[in-house]
Short mmCIF file of C-alpha atoms in Angstrom, two decimals:
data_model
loop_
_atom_site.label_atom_id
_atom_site.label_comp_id
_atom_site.label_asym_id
_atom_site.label_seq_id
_atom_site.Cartn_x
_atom_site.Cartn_y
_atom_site.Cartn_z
CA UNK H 1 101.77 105.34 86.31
CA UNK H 2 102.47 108.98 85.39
CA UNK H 3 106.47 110.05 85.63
CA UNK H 4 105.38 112.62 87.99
CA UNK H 5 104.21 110.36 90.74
CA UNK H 6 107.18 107.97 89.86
CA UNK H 7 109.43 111.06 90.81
CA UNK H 8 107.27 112.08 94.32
CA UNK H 9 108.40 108.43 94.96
CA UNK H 10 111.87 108.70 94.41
CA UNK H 11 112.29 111.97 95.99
CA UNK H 12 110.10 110.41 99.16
CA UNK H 13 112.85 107.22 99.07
CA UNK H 14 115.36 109.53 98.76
CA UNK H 15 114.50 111.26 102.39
CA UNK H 16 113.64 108.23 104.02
CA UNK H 17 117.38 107.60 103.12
CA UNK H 18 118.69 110.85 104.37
CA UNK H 19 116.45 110.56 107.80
CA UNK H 20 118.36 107.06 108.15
CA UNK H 21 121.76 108.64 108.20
CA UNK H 22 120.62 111.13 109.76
CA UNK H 23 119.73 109.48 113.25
CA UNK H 24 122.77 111.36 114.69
CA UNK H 25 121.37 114.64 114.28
CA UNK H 26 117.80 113.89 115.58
CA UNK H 27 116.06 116.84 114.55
CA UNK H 28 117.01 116.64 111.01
CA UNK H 29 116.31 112.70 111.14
CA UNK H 30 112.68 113.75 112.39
CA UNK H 31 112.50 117.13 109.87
CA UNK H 32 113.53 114.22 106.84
CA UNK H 33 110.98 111.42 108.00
CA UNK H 34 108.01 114.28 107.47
CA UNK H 35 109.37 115.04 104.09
CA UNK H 36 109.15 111.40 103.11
CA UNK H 37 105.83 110.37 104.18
CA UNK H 38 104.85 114.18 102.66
CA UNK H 39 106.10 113.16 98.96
CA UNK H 40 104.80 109.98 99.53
CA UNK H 41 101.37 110.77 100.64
CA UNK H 42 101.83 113.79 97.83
CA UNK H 43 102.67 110.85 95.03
CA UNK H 44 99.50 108.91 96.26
CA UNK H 45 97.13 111.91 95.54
CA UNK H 46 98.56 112.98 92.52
CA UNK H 47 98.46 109.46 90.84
CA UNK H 48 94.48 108.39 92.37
CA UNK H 49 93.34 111.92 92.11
CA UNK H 50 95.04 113.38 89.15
CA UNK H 51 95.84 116.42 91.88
CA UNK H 52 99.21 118.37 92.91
CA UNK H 53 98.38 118.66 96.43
CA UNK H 54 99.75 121.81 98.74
CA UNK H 55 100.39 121.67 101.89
CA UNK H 56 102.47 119.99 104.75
CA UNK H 57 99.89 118.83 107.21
CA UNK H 58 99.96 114.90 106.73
CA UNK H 59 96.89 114.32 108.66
CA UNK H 60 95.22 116.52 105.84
CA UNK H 61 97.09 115.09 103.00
CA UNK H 62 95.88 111.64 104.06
CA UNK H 63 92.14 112.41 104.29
CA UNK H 64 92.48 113.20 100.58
CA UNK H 65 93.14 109.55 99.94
CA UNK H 66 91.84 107.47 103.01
CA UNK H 67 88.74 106.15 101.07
CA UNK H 68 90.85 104.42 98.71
CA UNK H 69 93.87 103.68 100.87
CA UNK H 70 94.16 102.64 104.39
CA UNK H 71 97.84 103.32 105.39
CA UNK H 72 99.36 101.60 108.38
CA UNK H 73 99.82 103.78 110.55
CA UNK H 74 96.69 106.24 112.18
CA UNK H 75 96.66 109.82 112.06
CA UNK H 76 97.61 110.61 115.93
CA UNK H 77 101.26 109.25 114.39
CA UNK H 78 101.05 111.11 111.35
CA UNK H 79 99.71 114.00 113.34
CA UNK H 80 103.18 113.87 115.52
CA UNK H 81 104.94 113.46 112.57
CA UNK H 82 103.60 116.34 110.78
CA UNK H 83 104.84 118.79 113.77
CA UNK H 84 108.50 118.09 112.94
CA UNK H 85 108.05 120.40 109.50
CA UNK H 86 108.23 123.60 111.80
CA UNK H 87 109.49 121.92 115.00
CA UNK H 88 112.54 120.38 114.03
CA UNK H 89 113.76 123.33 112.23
CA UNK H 90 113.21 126.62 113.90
CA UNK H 91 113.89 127.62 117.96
CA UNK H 92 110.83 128.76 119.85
CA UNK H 93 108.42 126.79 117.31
CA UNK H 94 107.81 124.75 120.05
CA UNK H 95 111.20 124.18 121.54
CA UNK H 96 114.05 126.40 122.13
CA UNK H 97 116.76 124.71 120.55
CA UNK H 98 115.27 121.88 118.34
CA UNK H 99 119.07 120.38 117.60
CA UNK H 100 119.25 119.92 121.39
CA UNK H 101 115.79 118.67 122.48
CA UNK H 102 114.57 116.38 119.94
CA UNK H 103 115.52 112.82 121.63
CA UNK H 104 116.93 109.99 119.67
CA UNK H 105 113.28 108.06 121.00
CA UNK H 106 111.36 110.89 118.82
CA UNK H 107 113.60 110.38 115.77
CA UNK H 108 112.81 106.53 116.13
CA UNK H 109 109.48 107.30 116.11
CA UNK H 110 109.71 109.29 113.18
CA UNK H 111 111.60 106.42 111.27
CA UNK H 112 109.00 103.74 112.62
CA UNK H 113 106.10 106.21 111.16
CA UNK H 114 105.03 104.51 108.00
CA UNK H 115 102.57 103.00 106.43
CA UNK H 116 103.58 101.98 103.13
#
């Protein structure tokens, strides 16, 4: 396996981790569970396709490399999960205040949104 996917990995453990302590602060537990499953899906199309991928849409990222991997989870979830790149970060990008009105049942969600 190329270093380069072996490092998507970490990085993608290492924000799973962060998400986990972050289950205070929801909307930075839900911002960190997109950025894992990103790098991860990233890692996956990098090391079967040989590709950097762009992009933070992991619905899109998926469809890349759902022929040769079926992931546990289906893309409504990764769809949901996908929104928290804008949503959990900016007001008015859905919600007002995102630190306020992302529930601790969302973040959950988030966590619980893997396939690997």
């Amino acid at each position: 396996m190329r270093d380069e996917v072996l490092y998507w990995l970490s990085e993608a453990r290492a924000d799973l981790r962060h998400a986990e302590a972050s289950l205070g602060d929801y909307n930075w537990a839900c911002f960190a569970a997109q950025q894992a499953a990103e790098k991860a899906l990233k890692a996956l199309i990098l090391h079967l396709l040989g590709e950097y991928p762009r992009g933070q849409d992991l619905v899109v990222l998926y469809r890349r490399v759902r022929a040769h991997l079926q992931l546990g989870v289906g893309e409504a979830a990764l769809s949901r999960l996908s929104a928290f790149y804008t949503l959990a970060r900016y007001p008015n990008a859905g919600l007002v205040r995102p630190s306020e009105e992302i529930t601790s049942e969302q973040a959950e969600e988030a966590l619980a949104t893997r396939g690997w």
